[in-house]
Coordinates of C-alpha atoms in Angstrom, one line a residue:
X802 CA 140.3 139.5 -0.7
X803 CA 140.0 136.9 -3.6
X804 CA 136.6 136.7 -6.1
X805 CA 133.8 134.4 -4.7
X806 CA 131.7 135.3 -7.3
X807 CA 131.7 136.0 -10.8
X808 CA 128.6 137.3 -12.7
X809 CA 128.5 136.8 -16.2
X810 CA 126.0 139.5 -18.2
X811 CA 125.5 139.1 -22.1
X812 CA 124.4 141.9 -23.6
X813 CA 122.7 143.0 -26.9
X814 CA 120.1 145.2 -27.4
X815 CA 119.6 146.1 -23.8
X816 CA 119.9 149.2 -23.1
X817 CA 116.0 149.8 -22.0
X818 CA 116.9 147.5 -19.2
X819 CA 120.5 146.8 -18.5
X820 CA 121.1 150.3 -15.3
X821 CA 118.5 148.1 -13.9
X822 CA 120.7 144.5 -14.6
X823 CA 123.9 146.2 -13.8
X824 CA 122.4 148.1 -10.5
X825 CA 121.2 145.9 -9.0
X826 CA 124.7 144.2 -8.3
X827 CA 126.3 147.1 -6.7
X828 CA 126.7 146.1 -2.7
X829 CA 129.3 147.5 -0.9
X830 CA 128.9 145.0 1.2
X831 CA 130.8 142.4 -1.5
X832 CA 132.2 144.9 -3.8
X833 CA 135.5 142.7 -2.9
X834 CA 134.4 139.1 -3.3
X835 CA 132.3 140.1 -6.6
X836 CA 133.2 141.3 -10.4
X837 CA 130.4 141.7 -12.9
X838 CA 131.7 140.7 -16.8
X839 CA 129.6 142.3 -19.2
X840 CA 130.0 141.3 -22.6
X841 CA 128.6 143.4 -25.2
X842 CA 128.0 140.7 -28.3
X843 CA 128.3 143.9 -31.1
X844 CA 125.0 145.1 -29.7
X845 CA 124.1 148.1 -32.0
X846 CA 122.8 150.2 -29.3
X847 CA 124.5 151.9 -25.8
X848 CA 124.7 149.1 -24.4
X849 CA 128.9 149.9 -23.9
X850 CA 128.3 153.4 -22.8
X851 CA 126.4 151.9 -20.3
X852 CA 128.6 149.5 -18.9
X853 CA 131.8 152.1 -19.6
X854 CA 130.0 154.2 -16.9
X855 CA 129.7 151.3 -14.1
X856 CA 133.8 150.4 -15.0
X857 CA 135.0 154.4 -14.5
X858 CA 133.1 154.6 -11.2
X859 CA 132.9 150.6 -9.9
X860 CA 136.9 150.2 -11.0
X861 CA 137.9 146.5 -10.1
X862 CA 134.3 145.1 -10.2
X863 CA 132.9 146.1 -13.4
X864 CA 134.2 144.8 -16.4
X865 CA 133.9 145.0 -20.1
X866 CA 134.7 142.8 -23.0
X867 CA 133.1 143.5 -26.7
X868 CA 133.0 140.9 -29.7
X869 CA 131.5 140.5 -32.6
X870 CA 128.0 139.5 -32.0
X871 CA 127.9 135.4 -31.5
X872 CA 124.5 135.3 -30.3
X873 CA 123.6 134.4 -26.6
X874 CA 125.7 131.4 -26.0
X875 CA 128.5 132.8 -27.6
X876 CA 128.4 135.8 -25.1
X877 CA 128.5 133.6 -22.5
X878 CA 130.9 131.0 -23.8
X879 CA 133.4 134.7 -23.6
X880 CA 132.1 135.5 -20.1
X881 CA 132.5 132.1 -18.7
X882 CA 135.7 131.7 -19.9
X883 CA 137.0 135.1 -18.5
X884 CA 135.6 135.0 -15.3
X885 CA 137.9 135.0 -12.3
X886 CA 135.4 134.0 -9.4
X887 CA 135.5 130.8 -7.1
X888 CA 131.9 130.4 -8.4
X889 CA 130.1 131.6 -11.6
X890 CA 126.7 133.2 -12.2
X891 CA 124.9 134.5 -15.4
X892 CA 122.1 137.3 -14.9
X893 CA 120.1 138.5 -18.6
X894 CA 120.9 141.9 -19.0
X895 CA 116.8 142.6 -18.7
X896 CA 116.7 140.8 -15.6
X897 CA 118.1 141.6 -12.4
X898 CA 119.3 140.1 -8.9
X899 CA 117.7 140.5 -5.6
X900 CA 120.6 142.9 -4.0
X901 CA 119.9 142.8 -0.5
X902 CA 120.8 138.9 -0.7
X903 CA 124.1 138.9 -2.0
X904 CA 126.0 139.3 1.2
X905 CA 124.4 136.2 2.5
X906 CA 124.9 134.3 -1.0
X907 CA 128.4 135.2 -1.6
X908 CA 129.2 134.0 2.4
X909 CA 127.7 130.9 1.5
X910 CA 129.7 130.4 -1.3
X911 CA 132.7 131.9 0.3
X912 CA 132.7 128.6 2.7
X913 CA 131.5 125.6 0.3
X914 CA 133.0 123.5 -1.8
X915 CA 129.7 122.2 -3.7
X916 CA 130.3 121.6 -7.4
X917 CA 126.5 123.2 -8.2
X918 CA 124.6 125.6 -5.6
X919 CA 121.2 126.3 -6.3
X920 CA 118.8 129.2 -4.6
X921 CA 115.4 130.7 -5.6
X922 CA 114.2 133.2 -7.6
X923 CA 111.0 135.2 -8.5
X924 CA 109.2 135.8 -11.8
X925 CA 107.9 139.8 -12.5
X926 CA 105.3 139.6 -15.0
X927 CA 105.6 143.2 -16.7
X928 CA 102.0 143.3 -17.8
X929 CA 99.7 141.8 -14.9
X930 CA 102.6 142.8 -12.4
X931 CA 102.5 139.3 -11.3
X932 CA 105.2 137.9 -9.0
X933 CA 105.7 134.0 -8.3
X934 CA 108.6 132.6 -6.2
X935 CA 110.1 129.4 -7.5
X936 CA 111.5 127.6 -4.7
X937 CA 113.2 124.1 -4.1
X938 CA 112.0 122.3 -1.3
X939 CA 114.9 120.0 0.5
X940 CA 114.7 118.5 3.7
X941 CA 117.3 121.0 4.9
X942 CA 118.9 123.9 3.2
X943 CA 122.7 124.6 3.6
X944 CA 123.3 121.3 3.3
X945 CA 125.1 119.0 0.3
X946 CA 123.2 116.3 -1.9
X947 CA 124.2 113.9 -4.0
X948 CA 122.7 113.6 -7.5
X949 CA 121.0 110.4 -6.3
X950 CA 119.1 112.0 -3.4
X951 CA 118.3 114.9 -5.7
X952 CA 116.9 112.2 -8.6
X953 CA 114.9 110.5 -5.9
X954 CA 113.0 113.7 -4.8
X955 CA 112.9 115.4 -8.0
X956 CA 110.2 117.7 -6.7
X957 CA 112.1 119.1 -4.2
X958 CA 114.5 120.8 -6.4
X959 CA 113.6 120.5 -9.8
X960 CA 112.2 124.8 -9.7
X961 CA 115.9 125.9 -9.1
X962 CA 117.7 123.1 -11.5
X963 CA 117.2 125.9 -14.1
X964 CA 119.2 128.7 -15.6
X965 CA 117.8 130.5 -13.1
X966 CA 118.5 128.8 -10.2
X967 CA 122.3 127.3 -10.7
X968 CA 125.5 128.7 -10.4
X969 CA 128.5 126.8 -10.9
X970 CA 131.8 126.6 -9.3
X971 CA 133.8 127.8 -11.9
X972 CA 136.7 124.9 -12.1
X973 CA 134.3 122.7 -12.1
X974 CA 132.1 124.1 -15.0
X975 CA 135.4 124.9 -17.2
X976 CA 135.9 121.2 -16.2
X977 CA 132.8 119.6 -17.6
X978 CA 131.5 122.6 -20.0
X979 CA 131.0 122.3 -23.7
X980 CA 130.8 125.6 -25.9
X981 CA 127.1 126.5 -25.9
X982 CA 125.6 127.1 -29.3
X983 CA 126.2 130.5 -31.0
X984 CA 123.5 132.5 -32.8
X985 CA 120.3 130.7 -31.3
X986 CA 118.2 131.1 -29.0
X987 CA 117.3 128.8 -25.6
X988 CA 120.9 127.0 -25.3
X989 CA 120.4 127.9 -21.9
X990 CA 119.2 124.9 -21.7
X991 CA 122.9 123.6 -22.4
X992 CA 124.1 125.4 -19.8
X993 CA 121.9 124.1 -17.1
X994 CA 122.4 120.5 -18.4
X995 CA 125.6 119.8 -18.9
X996 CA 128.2 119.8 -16.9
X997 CA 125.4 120.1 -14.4
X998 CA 124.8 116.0 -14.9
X999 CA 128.5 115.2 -13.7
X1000 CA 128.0 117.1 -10.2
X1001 CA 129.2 114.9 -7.2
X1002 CA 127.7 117.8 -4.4
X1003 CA 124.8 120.3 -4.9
X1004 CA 123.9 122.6 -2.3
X1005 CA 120.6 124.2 -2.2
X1006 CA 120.4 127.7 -0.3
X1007 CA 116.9 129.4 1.0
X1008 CA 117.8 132.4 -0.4
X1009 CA 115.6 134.4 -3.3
X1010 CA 119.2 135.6 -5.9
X1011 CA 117.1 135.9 -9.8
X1012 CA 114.8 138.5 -10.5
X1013 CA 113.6 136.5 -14.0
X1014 CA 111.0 139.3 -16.0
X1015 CA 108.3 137.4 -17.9
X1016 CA 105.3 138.7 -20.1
X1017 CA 107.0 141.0 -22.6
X1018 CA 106.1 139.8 -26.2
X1019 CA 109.4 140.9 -27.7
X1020 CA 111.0 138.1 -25.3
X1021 CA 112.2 135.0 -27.1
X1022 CA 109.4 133.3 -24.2
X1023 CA 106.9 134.5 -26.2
X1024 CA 104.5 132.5 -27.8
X1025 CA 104.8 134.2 -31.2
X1026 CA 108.6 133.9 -30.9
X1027 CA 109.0 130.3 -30.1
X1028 CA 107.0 129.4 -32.8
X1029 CA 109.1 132.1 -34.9
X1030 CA 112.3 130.3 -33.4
X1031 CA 111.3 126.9 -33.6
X1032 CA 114.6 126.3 -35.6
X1033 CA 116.5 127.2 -32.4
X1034 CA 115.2 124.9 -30.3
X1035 CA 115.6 122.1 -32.6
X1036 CA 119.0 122.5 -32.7
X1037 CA 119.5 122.7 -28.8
X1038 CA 117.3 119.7 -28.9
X1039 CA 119.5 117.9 -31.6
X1040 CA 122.4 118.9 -30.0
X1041 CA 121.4 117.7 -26.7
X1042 CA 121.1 114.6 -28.3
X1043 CA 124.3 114.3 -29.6
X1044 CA 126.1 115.3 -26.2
X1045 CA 124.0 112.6 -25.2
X1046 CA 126.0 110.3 -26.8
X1047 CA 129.5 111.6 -25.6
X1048 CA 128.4 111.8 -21.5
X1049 CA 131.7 110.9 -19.9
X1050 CA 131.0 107.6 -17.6
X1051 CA 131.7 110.0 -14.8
X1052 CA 127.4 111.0 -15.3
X1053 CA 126.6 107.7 -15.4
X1054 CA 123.1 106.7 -13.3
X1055 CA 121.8 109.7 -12.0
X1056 CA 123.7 112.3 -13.5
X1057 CA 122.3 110.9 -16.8
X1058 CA 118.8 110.3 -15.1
X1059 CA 118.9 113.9 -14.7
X1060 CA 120.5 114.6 -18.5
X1061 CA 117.3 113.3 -19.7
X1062 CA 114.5 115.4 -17.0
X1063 CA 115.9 118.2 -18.5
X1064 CA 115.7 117.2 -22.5
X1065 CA 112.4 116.2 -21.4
X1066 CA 111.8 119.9 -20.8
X1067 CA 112.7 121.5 -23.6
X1068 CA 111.3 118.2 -26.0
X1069 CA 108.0 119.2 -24.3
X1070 CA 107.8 122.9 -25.1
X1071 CA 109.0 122.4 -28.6
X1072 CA 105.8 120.0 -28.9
X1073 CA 103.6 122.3 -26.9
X1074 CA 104.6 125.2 -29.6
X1075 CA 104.3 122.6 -32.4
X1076 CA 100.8 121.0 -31.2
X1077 CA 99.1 124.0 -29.8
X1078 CA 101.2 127.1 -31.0
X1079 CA 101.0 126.4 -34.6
X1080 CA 98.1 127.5 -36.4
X1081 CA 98.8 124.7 -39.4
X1082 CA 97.6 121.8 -37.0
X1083 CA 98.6 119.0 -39.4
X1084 CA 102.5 120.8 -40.2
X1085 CA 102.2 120.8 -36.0
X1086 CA 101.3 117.0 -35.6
X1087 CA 104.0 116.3 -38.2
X1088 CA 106.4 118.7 -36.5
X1089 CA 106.2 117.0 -33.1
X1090 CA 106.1 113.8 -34.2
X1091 CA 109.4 114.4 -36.2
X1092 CA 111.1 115.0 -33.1
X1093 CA 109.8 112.5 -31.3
X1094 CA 111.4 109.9 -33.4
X1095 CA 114.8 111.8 -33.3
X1096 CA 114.1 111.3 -29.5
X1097 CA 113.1 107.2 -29.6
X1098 CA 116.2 106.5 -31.7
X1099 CA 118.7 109.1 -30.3
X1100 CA 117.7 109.6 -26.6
X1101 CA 115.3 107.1 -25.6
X1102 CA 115.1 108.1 -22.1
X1103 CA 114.1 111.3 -23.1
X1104 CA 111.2 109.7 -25.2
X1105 CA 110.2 107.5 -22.7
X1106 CA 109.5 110.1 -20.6
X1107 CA 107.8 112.2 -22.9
X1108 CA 105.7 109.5 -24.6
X1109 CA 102.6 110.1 -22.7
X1110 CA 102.5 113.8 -22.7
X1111 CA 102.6 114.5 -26.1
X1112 CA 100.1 111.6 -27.1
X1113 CA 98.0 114.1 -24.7
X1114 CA 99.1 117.5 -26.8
X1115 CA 98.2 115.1 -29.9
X1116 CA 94.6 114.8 -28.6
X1117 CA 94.6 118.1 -27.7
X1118 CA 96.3 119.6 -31.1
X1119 CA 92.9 117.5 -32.8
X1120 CA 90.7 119.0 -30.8
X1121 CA 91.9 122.4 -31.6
X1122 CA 92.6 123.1 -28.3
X1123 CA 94.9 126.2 -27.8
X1124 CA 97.9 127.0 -25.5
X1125 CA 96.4 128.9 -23.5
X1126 CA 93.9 126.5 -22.5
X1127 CA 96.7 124.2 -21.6
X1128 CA 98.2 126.8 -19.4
X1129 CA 94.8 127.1 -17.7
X1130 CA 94.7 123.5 -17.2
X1131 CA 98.1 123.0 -16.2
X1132 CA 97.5 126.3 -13.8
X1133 CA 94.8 125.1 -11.7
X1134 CA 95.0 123.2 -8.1
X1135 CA 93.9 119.9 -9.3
X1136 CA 96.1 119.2 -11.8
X1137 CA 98.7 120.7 -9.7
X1138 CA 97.7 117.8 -6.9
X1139 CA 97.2 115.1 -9.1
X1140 CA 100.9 115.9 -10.4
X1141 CA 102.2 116.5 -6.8
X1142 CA 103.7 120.1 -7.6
X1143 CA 104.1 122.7 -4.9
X1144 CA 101.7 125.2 -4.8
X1145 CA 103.1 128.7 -5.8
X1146 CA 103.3 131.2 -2.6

């Protein structure tokens, strides 16, 4: 039988957590419609002895390609490329899939055409032990939208329109794909942006595929990191601007409606980590505000959208207000209603 699905797993100092990654995708169920690329980006630990062990007994499923290290997107700029699948998935190596689900997914995607499926997937918070489930929301699951009736009811799908929650068919993402940024952290934001703006058909599946782990400080999610790594996501915020600039007509209207949500996203955390992240308030305000007028003159969509909310995080960066108050604001059922966001089950 031919590959229906092609998983995509960059390593690098991984080794704590990758049996777990690479364990959870053995299913005899698929072990004929699947193969799992691992590509070890000259990670100085095991993490090839590792994978080496799931090739010599999984032959024809597992896979292994090694490069010099290119950071994250690079990794997956190799994978991608490589993959043989009629659709394409990317798991972190310290994250894992839900197994028992895969026979389902991959018969979905065995008999759709959709350019962009999207299913759930759960956050494991290693230190409270924490689990939410992030879930779109259509009218009815199994069936195809258009980027139109998905901008028009943002709500309903905007929890799996994330790294997370896409996978791509793959001629249409080595269509539409640009090389993701090498050697910095967050361009998975790329990925989930572009070519995701020129899809024609998205098909959202009530299924539960990511396992995403949250709450580990060494994660580049962590507050102290972000702020270490603010350089990184400037440039995916710069260089989200200048793709911008070069959308084909093809993501014209909503595909470009949607091109802008998601900047919006990452332009918001980079001024949350500026505003209320940054201990130097005043190198915060003028942080932010830097950006913002990248955003006004270079994606004024983007800014448009954003304008309000970080005139808020300004207030609240002047007030001294922290990030985690934010996150306890943000957290609570009221704001949650007043922004009409499903609750979390």
């Amino acid at each position: 039988m031919s590959i229906i699905l092609s998983v995509i797993v960059p390593c690098y100092n991984c080794e704590r957590f990758l049996d777990e990654a690479l364990g959870s995708l053995i299913c005899e169920q698929v072990q004929d419609r699947l193969e799992v690329i691992a590509v070890d980006d000259g990670s100085p630990d095991n993490c090839a002895d590792i994978v080496n062990r799931y090739c010599d007994k999984y032959p024809g499923v597992f896979r292994l390609i090694s490069q010099e290290n290119k950071g994250h997107g690079g990794a997956l700029n190799t994978g991608l490329a490589a993959a043989a699948g009629k659709y394409l998935k990317v798991i972190d190596a310290d994250d894992s899939v839900i197994t028992e689900n895969l026979p389902a997914f991959i018969a979905e995607l065995e008999k759709t055409d959709a350019d962009v499926v999207l299913t759930h997937h759960i956050t494991r918070n290693v230190l409270t032990g924490e689990i939410k489930k992030w879930k779109s929301y259509p009218e009815k699951f199994g069936v195809k939208y258009t980027f139109d009736e998905i901008m028009n009811s943002w709500k309903s799908f905007d929890r799996s329109l994330t790294f997370h929650g896409i996978t791509y068919r793959r001629d249409f993402y080595q269509a539409h794909c640009i090389q993701l940024s090498e050697h910095v952290f967050y361009e998975d934001h790329e990925y989930a942006t572009v070519p995701c703006c020129y899809a024609d058909s998205i098909l959202p599946l009530d299924l539960f595929i990511y396992s995403y782990r949250i709450g580990d400080v060494q994660q580049s999610v962590s507050d102290e990191n972000q702020l270490k790594r603010l350089s990184h996501t400037e440039a995916v915020l710069d260089r989200l601007i200048a793709e911008y600039a070069l959308l084909s007509p093809v993501a014209d209207g909503a595909g470009k409606r949607y091109y802008a949500m998601k900047a919006q996203g990452l332009l918001l955390s980079y001024i949350i980590t500026a505003l209320l992240v940054e201990k130097d308030r005043k190198k915060g305000r003028r942080t932010a505000a830097a950006m913002m007028e990248k955003f006004r003159s270079g994606l004024p969509d983007t800014y448009a959208m954003a304008e309000k909310q970080y005139k808020v995080f300004r207030m609240m960066n002047r007030l001294h207000f922290s990030k985690r108050t934010w996150e306890r604001i943000s957290g609570s059922r009221l704001y949650n209603r007043l922004r009409k966001n499903h609750s979390f089950e």
